[in-house]
Coordinates of C-alpha atoms and ligand atoms in Angstrom, one line a residue:
M1 CA 10.0 -5.5 30.0
N2 CA 6.4 -6.0 29.0
K3 CA 5.7 -9.2 27.1
L4 CA 2.7 -10.0 24.9
L5 CA 2.1 -13.6 23.7
L6 CA -0.3 -14.0 20.8
R7 CA -1.5 -17.6 20.3
G8 CA -3.1 -18.8 17.1
R9 CA -2.4 -20.3 13.7
V10 CA 0.8 -18.5 12.6
L11 CA 1.6 -18.0 8.9
T12 CA 4.6 -16.1 7.5
F13 CA 6.6 -16.1 4.3
V14 CA 10.3 -16.5 3.9
D15 CA 10.3 -16.3 0.1
E16 CA 8.1 -16.0 -3.0
P17 CA 6.2 -19.3 -3.6
Q18 CA 7.3 -20.8 -6.9
S19 CA 4.3 -23.1 -7.3
V20 CA 0.9 -23.6 -5.8
D21 CA 2.2 -26.1 -3.2
D22 CA 5.7 -24.7 -2.6
Q23 CA 6.0 -25.3 1.1
S24 CA 9.6 -24.0 1.3
A25 CA 8.2 -20.4 0.8
Y26 CA 6.4 -20.1 4.1
T27 CA 6.4 -21.2 7.8
Y28 CA 3.2 -22.3 9.4
F29 CA 2.5 -23.3 13.0
E30 CA -0.9 -24.9 13.6
D31 CA -0.8 -24.1 17.3
G32 CA 1.6 -21.2 17.1
A33 CA 2.7 -18.2 19.0
V34 CA 4.3 -14.8 18.5
L35 CA 6.1 -13.3 21.4
I36 CA 6.2 -9.5 21.4
E37 CA 8.5 -7.4 23.5
N38 CA 8.7 -3.6 23.4
G39 CA 6.9 -3.4 20.0
K40 CA 9.1 -5.9 18.3
I41 CA 8.8 -9.6 17.6
A42 CA 11.0 -11.6 20.0
E43 CA 10.1 -15.2 19.1
V44 CA 7.9 -17.1 16.7
G45 CA 7.2 -20.8 16.8
D46 CA 5.1 -23.5 18.4
Y47 CA 3.0 -22.3 21.3
A48 CA 4.4 -24.7 23.9
A49 CA 8.0 -23.7 23.2
I50 CA 7.3 -20.0 23.0
A51 CA 5.2 -20.0 26.2
T52 CA 8.2 -21.5 28.0
V53 CA 10.4 -18.8 26.7
A54 CA 7.9 -16.1 27.5
G55 CA 7.6 -17.1 31.1
P56 CA 4.7 -16.7 33.5
L57 CA 4.5 -12.9 33.4
A58 CA 3.7 -12.6 29.7
E59 CA 0.2 -11.4 28.9
I60 CA -1.4 -14.0 26.6
V61 CA -4.0 -13.3 24.0
D62 CA -5.6 -16.4 22.5
H63 CA -6.7 -15.8 18.9
R64 CA -7.3 -19.5 18.1
P65 CA -8.6 -20.7 15.6
R66 CA -7.8 -17.5 13.7
L67 CA -4.7 -16.9 11.5
I68 CA -1.9 -14.7 12.6
L69 CA -0.1 -13.0 9.7
P70 CA 2.2 -10.0 9.2
G71 CA 0.2 -6.8 8.7
F72 CA -0.6 -6.1 5.1
I73 CA 1.3 -3.5 3.1
D74 CA -0.3 -1.2 0.5
T75 CA 2.2 0.3 -1.9
H76 CA 0.0 3.0 -3.7
L77 CA -3.0 5.0 -2.7
H78 CA -4.2 8.6 -2.3
F79 CA -5.2 9.8 1.2
P80 CA -7.1 12.9 -0.1
Q81 CA -9.3 10.6 -2.2
T82 CA -10.8 8.8 0.8
Q83 CA -14.2 10.5 0.2
A84 CA -14.0 10.2 -3.6
I85 CA -14.1 6.4 -3.9
A86 CA -16.9 5.2 -6.1
S87 CA -17.2 8.3 -8.3
Y88 CA -19.2 7.2 -11.3
G89 CA -18.7 6.8 -15.0
A90 CA -15.3 8.3 -16.0
Q91 CA -12.0 7.1 -17.2
L92 CA -8.7 8.5 -15.9
L93 CA -8.4 12.0 -17.2
E94 CA -12.1 12.9 -17.0
W95 CA -12.3 11.3 -13.5
L96 CA -9.3 13.4 -12.4
N97 CA -10.9 16.6 -13.7
T98 CA -14.5 15.9 -12.7
Y99 CA -14.0 14.5 -9.3
I100 CA -10.5 14.3 -8.0
F101 CA -9.2 17.8 -8.7
V102 CA -12.3 19.1 -7.0
E103 CA -12.0 16.8 -4.0
E104 CA -8.3 17.5 -3.4
Q105 CA -9.0 21.3 -3.1
K106 CA -10.6 20.6 0.2
F107 CA -7.2 19.8 1.6
S108 CA -6.2 23.5 1.8
S109 CA -8.2 23.3 5.1
T110 CA -6.0 21.9 7.9
A111 CA -9.1 20.8 9.8
H112 CA -10.4 18.8 6.8
A113 CA -6.9 17.2 6.2
D114 CA -6.6 16.3 9.9
F115 CA -10.1 14.7 9.9
I116 CA -9.6 12.6 6.7
A117 CA -6.0 11.6 7.7
G118 CA -7.3 10.1 11.0
R119 CA -10.2 8.3 9.3
F120 CA -7.8 7.1 6.5
M121 CA -5.3 5.6 9.0
D122 CA -8.2 3.9 10.9
E123 CA -9.6 2.5 7.7
L124 CA -6.3 1.0 6.8
L125 CA -6.0 -0.6 10.2
R126 CA -9.5 -1.9 10.1
N127 CA -8.6 -3.7 7.0
G128 CA -5.4 -5.2 8.4
T129 CA -3.1 -2.8 6.5
T130 CA -0.3 -1.6 8.9
S131 CA 1.9 0.2 6.4
A132 CA 1.2 2.1 3.2
V133 CA 2.6 4.4 0.6
A134 CA 0.3 7.3 -0.1
Y135 CA 0.1 10.5 -2.1
C136 CA -1.0 13.5 -0.1
S137 CA -2.5 16.6 -1.8
V138 CA -0.4 19.5 -3.2
H139 CA -0.8 21.3 0.1
P140 CA 2.1 20.8 2.5
E141 CA -0.4 20.9 5.4
S142 CA -1.9 17.6 4.1
V143 CA 1.5 15.9 4.6
D144 CA 1.6 17.2 8.1
A145 CA -1.9 15.8 8.7
Y146 CA -0.9 12.5 7.2
F147 CA 2.3 11.9 9.1
A148 CA 0.8 13.3 12.4
A149 CA -2.0 10.8 12.1
A150 CA 0.4 8.0 11.4
E151 CA 2.6 9.0 14.3
K152 CA -0.3 9.0 16.7
R153 CA -0.9 5.4 15.8
N154 CA 2.8 4.6 15.6
M155 CA 2.4 3.3 12.0
L156 CA 5.2 2.9 9.5
M157 CA 3.9 5.1 6.7
I158 CA 5.5 6.5 3.5
G159 CA 4.1 9.5 1.7
G160 CA 4.7 12.9 0.2
K161 CA 3.2 16.1 -1.2
V162 CA 2.2 15.8 -4.8
M163 CA 4.0 18.2 -7.1
M164 CA 1.8 19.4 -10.0
D165 CA 2.4 22.7 -11.8
R166 CA 0.2 22.4 -14.9
N167 CA -3.0 20.8 -16.3
A168 CA -4.8 21.2 -13.0
P169 CA -6.9 23.9 -11.4
D170 CA -5.1 27.0 -10.1
A171 CA -5.9 26.0 -6.5
L172 CA -4.0 22.7 -6.9
R173 CA -0.9 24.0 -8.7
D174 CA 2.5 24.6 -7.1
T175 CA 5.5 25.9 -9.0
P176 CA 8.8 24.2 -9.7
Q177 CA 10.4 26.3 -6.9
S178 CA 7.6 26.0 -4.3
G179 CA 7.2 22.3 -5.0
Y180 CA 10.9 21.9 -4.4
D181 CA 11.0 24.1 -1.3
D182 CA 8.0 22.5 0.3
T183 CA 9.3 19.0 -0.4
K184 CA 12.7 19.9 1.1
A185 CA 11.0 21.3 4.2
L186 CA 8.7 18.3 4.6
I187 CA 11.6 15.8 4.2
A188 CA 13.5 17.7 6.9
K189 CA 10.5 17.7 9.2
W190 CA 9.2 14.1 8.7
H191 CA 11.6 11.7 7.1
G192 CA 12.9 9.4 9.8
R193 CA 10.8 10.9 12.5
S194 CA 8.9 8.1 14.4
R195 CA 8.4 5.6 11.6
A196 CA 7.8 8.1 8.8
Q197 CA 9.5 7.8 5.4
Y198 CA 9.2 10.4 2.7
A199 CA 8.3 9.8 -0.9
I200 CA 9.1 12.5 -3.5
S201 CA 5.9 12.7 -5.5
P202 CA 5.7 14.3 -8.9
R203 CA 2.1 13.3 -9.7
F204 CA 2.7 12.3 -13.3
A205 CA 4.3 13.7 -16.4
I206 CA 1.0 15.4 -17.5
T207 CA 0.8 17.6 -14.4
S208 CA 4.5 18.5 -14.2
T209 CA 6.4 20.8 -16.5
P210 CA 10.0 20.0 -17.6
E211 CA 11.1 22.6 -15.0
Q212 CA 9.3 20.7 -12.3
M213 CA 10.7 17.4 -13.5
E214 CA 14.2 19.0 -13.2
M215 CA 13.4 19.9 -9.6
S216 CA 12.3 16.4 -9.0
R217 CA 15.6 15.2 -10.3
A218 CA 17.4 17.6 -7.9
L219 CA 15.3 16.3 -5.0
V220 CA 16.1 12.7 -5.8
R221 CA 19.8 13.5 -6.1
E222 CA 19.8 15.4 -2.8
H223 CA 17.7 12.8 -1.0
P224 CA 18.6 9.3 -2.0
E225 CA 17.2 8.1 1.3
C226 CA 13.7 9.0 0.1
Y227 CA 11.3 7.1 -2.1
V228 CA 9.9 8.3 -5.4
Q229 CA 6.3 7.7 -6.5
T230 CA 4.5 8.6 -9.7
H231 CA 2.1 7.2 -12.3
L232 CA 3.1 5.5 -15.5
S233 CA 1.1 4.1 -18.4
E234 CA -2.3 3.7 -16.9
N235 CA -4.7 4.7 -19.7
R236 CA -4.3 5.2 -23.5
D237 CA -5.4 8.8 -23.6
E238 CA -3.0 9.6 -20.7
I239 CA -0.1 8.0 -22.6
A240 CA -0.9 10.0 -25.7
F241 CA -1.1 13.3 -23.8
A242 CA 2.0 12.6 -21.7
T243 CA 4.2 11.7 -24.7
S244 CA 2.9 14.7 -26.6
L245 CA 4.1 17.0 -23.8
Y246 CA 7.6 15.4 -23.9
P247 CA 8.2 14.9 -27.7
S248 CA 11.8 14.1 -27.4
A249 CA 11.2 11.1 -25.1
K250 CA 11.2 7.7 -26.7
D251 CA 8.1 6.6 -24.8
Y252 CA 6.4 7.4 -21.5
T253 CA 9.0 5.6 -19.3
D254 CA 11.7 7.5 -21.1
I255 CA 10.2 10.8 -19.9
Y256 CA 11.0 9.8 -16.3
A257 CA 14.3 8.2 -17.3
G258 CA 15.2 11.6 -18.8
Y259 CA 15.1 13.1 -15.4
D260 CA 16.9 10.2 -13.6
L261 CA 13.7 9.2 -11.8
L262 CA 14.1 5.5 -12.3
G263 CA 15.7 3.5 -9.5
E264 CA 15.2 0.9 -6.8
K265 CA 13.3 3.3 -4.6
T266 CA 10.9 4.4 -7.3
L267 CA 7.3 3.1 -7.4
F268 CA 5.5 3.5 -10.7
G269 CA 1.7 3.1 -10.4
H270 CA -0.1 1.0 -13.0
C271 CA 2.3 0.2 -15.9
I272 CA -0.4 -1.4 -17.9
F273 CA 0.6 -0.6 -21.5
L274 CA 4.4 -0.7 -21.3
S275 CA 6.5 -2.0 -24.2
D276 CA 9.1 -4.6 -23.6
R277 CA 11.7 -1.9 -23.9
E278 CA 10.1 0.0 -21.1
I279 CA 9.8 -3.0 -18.8
V280 CA 13.4 -3.8 -19.4
A281 CA 14.3 -0.2 -18.5
L282 CA 12.4 -0.7 -15.2
A283 CA 14.1 -4.0 -14.7
E284 CA 17.6 -2.6 -15.3
T285 CA 17.1 0.2 -12.8
K286 CA 15.3 -2.1 -10.3
S287 CA 12.2 0.2 -10.4
V288 CA 9.0 -1.2 -9.1
A289 CA 5.8 -1.5 -11.2
V290 CA 2.7 -1.3 -8.9
F291 CA -0.3 -3.5 -9.8
C292 CA -3.6 -1.8 -8.8
P293 CA -6.3 -4.3 -9.8
T294 CA -9.5 -2.7 -8.5
S295 CA -8.5 0.7 -9.8
N296 CA -7.5 -0.6 -13.2
L297 CA -10.9 -2.3 -13.5
F298 CA -12.9 0.6 -12.0
L299 CA -11.5 3.3 -14.2
G300 CA -11.7 1.0 -17.2
S301 CA -7.9 1.3 -17.7
G302 CA -6.7 -2.2 -18.6
L303 CA -5.2 -5.4 -17.4
F304 CA -1.7 -5.6 -15.7
D305 CA 0.3 -8.3 -17.5
R306 CA 2.3 -9.8 -14.5
D307 CA 3.9 -12.5 -16.5
R308 CA 5.6 -10.1 -18.9
F309 CA 7.2 -8.3 -15.9
R310 CA 8.2 -11.6 -14.5
S311 CA 9.8 -12.9 -17.7
L312 CA 11.7 -9.6 -18.3
G313 CA 12.9 -9.6 -14.7
A314 CA 11.1 -6.5 -13.4
R315 CA 10.1 -5.9 -9.8
I316 CA 6.4 -5.6 -9.0
S317 CA 4.2 -4.8 -6.0
V318 CA 0.5 -4.7 -5.4
A319 CA -1.8 -1.9 -4.1
T320 CA -5.3 -0.6 -3.7
D321 CA -4.9 2.8 -5.4
V322 CA -7.8 4.2 -3.4
G323 CA -9.7 6.3 -4.6
G324 CA -9.4 5.0 -8.2
G325 CA -9.3 1.7 -6.3
T326 CA -12.6 0.7 -4.8
S327 CA -11.5 -0.8 -1.5
F328 CA -9.1 -0.3 1.4
S329 CA -9.0 -4.1 1.8
M330 CA -5.9 -5.9 0.5
L331 CA -8.0 -9.1 0.6
E332 CA -10.5 -7.7 -1.8
T333 CA -7.6 -6.2 -3.9
M334 CA -6.0 -9.7 -4.2
S335 CA -9.4 -11.2 -5.1
E336 CA -9.5 -8.7 -8.0
A337 CA -5.9 -9.4 -8.8
Y338 CA -6.7 -13.0 -9.2
K339 CA -9.4 -12.2 -11.7
V340 CA -7.4 -9.7 -13.7
L341 CA -4.7 -12.4 -14.1
H342 CA -7.1 -15.2 -14.6
V343 CA -8.8 -13.5 -17.6
Q344 CA -5.3 -13.3 -19.2
G345 CA -4.6 -17.0 -18.6
Q346 CA -2.3 -16.3 -15.6
R347 CA -2.6 -18.0 -12.3
L348 CA -2.2 -16.4 -8.9
S349 CA -2.0 -19.1 -6.2
P350 CA -3.3 -18.3 -2.7
F351 CA 0.1 -18.5 -1.2
A352 CA 1.6 -16.2 -3.8
S353 CA -1.2 -13.8 -3.1
Y354 CA -0.5 -13.6 0.7
Y355 CA 3.2 -13.4 -0.1
M356 CA 2.5 -10.3 -2.2
M357 CA 0.5 -8.5 0.4
T358 CA 3.2 -9.0 3.1
L359 CA 6.8 -9.9 2.4
G360 CA 6.5 -9.2 -1.4
N361 CA 5.4 -5.6 -0.8
A362 CA 8.0 -5.2 2.0
R363 CA 10.7 -6.3 -0.4
A364 CA 9.5 -3.9 -3.1
L365 CA 10.0 -1.2 -0.5
G366 CA 13.3 -2.5 0.7
L367 CA 11.8 -2.8 4.1
E368 CA 11.9 -6.6 4.6
D369 CA 14.2 -6.3 7.6
R370 CA 11.5 -4.3 9.4
I371 CA 8.0 -5.3 8.2
G372 CA 6.2 -8.0 6.1
S373 CA 7.1 -11.1 8.0
L374 CA 6.9 -12.6 11.5
R375 CA 10.4 -13.2 12.7
A376 CA 12.6 -12.2 15.6
G377 CA 13.8 -8.6 15.4
T378 CA 11.1 -7.2 13.1
D379 CA 8.4 -4.7 14.1
A380 CA 5.3 -6.3 15.6
D381 CA 2.9 -5.2 12.9
I382 CA 0.4 -8.1 12.7
A383 CA -3.0 -8.9 11.3
V384 CA -5.3 -11.6 12.8
L385 CA -7.7 -13.0 10.2
D386 CA -11.0 -14.8 10.7
S387 CA -12.0 -17.1 7.8
R388 CA -15.5 -17.4 9.2
A389 CA -16.3 -13.8 9.6
K390 CA -19.5 -13.9 7.6
P391 CA -22.2 -16.5 7.5
A392 CA -21.5 -17.4 3.9
M393 CA -17.8 -17.8 4.7
E394 CA -18.5 -20.0 7.7
L395 CA -20.7 -22.2 5.5
R396 CA -18.0 -22.4 2.8
M397 CA -15.3 -23.1 5.3
R398 CA -17.1 -26.3 6.4
T399 CA -16.0 -27.8 3.1
A400 CA -12.4 -26.5 3.2
T401 CA -9.7 -29.1 4.0
T402 CA -6.4 -27.3 3.3
L403 CA -4.7 -24.1 4.3
A404 CA -4.5 -23.1 0.7
E405 CA -8.3 -23.4 0.3
E406 CA -8.9 -21.4 3.5
L407 CA -6.6 -18.6 2.3
F408 CA -8.4 -18.5 -1.0
I409 CA -11.8 -18.4 0.6
L410 CA -10.6 -15.6 2.9
Q411 CA -9.3 -13.6 0.0
T412 CA -12.3 -14.2 -2.3
M413 CA -15.1 -13.7 0.3
G414 CA -13.3 -11.6 3.0
D415 CA -13.1 -7.9 3.7
D416 CA -12.6 -5.7 6.8
R417 CA -15.0 -8.0 8.7
S418 CA -12.4 -10.8 8.3
V419 CA -9.8 -8.8 10.2
A420 CA -10.3 -9.7 13.8
E421 CA -7.5 -7.7 15.2
V422 CA -4.5 -5.6 14.1
Y423 CA -1.3 -4.9 16.1
V424 CA 0.9 -1.9 15.3
A425 CA 4.3 -2.2 17.0
G426 CA 2.8 -4.6 19.4
K427 CA -0.3 -2.6 20.3
A428 CA -3.8 -3.8 19.5
M429 CA -5.5 -1.2 17.3
K430 CA -8.6 -2.6 15.6
S431 CA -10.5 -3.4 18.7
R432 CA -9.8 0.1 20.0
I433 CA -11.1 1.7 16.8
D434 CA -14.2 -0.5 16.5
N435 CA -15.2 -0.2 20.1
A436 CA -14.2 3.5 20.5
V437 CA -12.5 2.8 23.7
P438 CA -10.8 5.9 25.3
L439 CA -7.6 5.6 23.1
A440 CA -9.7 5.7 19.9
R441 CA -11.7 8.6 21.2
S442 CA -8.6 10.5 21.9
L443 CA -7.4 9.8 18.4
A444 CA -10.6 10.9 16.7
V445 CA -10.7 14.3 15.2
P446 CA -14.2 15.7 14.8
E447 CA -15.4 16.4 11.2
P448 CA -15.0 20.2 10.6
A449 CA -18.3 22.1 10.2
Ligands
LIG1 ZN1 -2.7 6.6 -8.1

């Protein structure tokens, strides 16, 4: 049995912090260790105690003085938009038509899909993200590329083919029947294979006819084991257009409710302009509202009102929403989340922030038994963070005296450079990608001509 012992400052959450100094929400070992056996965490605790348990044969990697945390989880992004980040000047509907619906047509090419899928997974890992929920393009081949790239890296990834049968270019439209058939085949092929999980993915109400929404309902009914992902209430023009297409629905949320798409495995991206009635509908069905701060700012969409979701008892998660979002980094995402909430008079404490990126998002996905925390029996998906990765960070860190301060500096000033190493199921990945050692070279797919 091969044993790997990581030594460092270990931080993991057991619950959501209720205040800025709620120490009951997390466990922290100043000289800590994580013992990994066969891709899973076997023990976590003080180094001296864990080293004794590990025995003399364990390989030891000393990450001191860095922080060892669970790998980050991203609950909403688009893998075909990897090369469309930073597209200038448009709000949602214009941005989709001008940039995104052009970019996604490239994914009819298997070679292109394979190339981007590999780079996408590597970029997640370079940023400390070990699991994510992504939309693929309308092409079933893009889903094959996505899950194959995840499988090569042994990552727990969730995703699915977008279904869209109107208000998009011909080359990106499926039909209610082909969307259904392709989704069924992809679920059969991928869901539960390696660490893959499937998400049934009607893009949003604007790009699906009532007939396609019916097919989505059928898929959800036939596959309760799968996730559902879509977009909801991101932009005022989008809301007006969506509700005009479904005139009998009470509001945008009611469009999806009318097809039984609300539920505890459903992730609704954005949820910026929901009425109290709509938030209560999400709360009653345990649906998850996904907060995408960099995207909401970049596309000029609006500000996510976390406290209203909280007061009405609705579940939330946090995500990058690349390529509307501007960074793969969950640290940068939480830095923007802090600002989006701050401008509304809402506080996001450093501990609450790191909870959201890890255990909070794992709970939103119902995967807290497998990922999102460092405890015996969970998968060894781990991020090692360096609070002094840049000169300005090192200088700032000289004045930091508490863990909370350090976490906040890391979030506010950090990015992929602050991620020193990433482990996926116990295997070091970031150093392999960055140094292009033989494994990374074997994973790399050349860019198609
Ligand atoms: Zn999105």
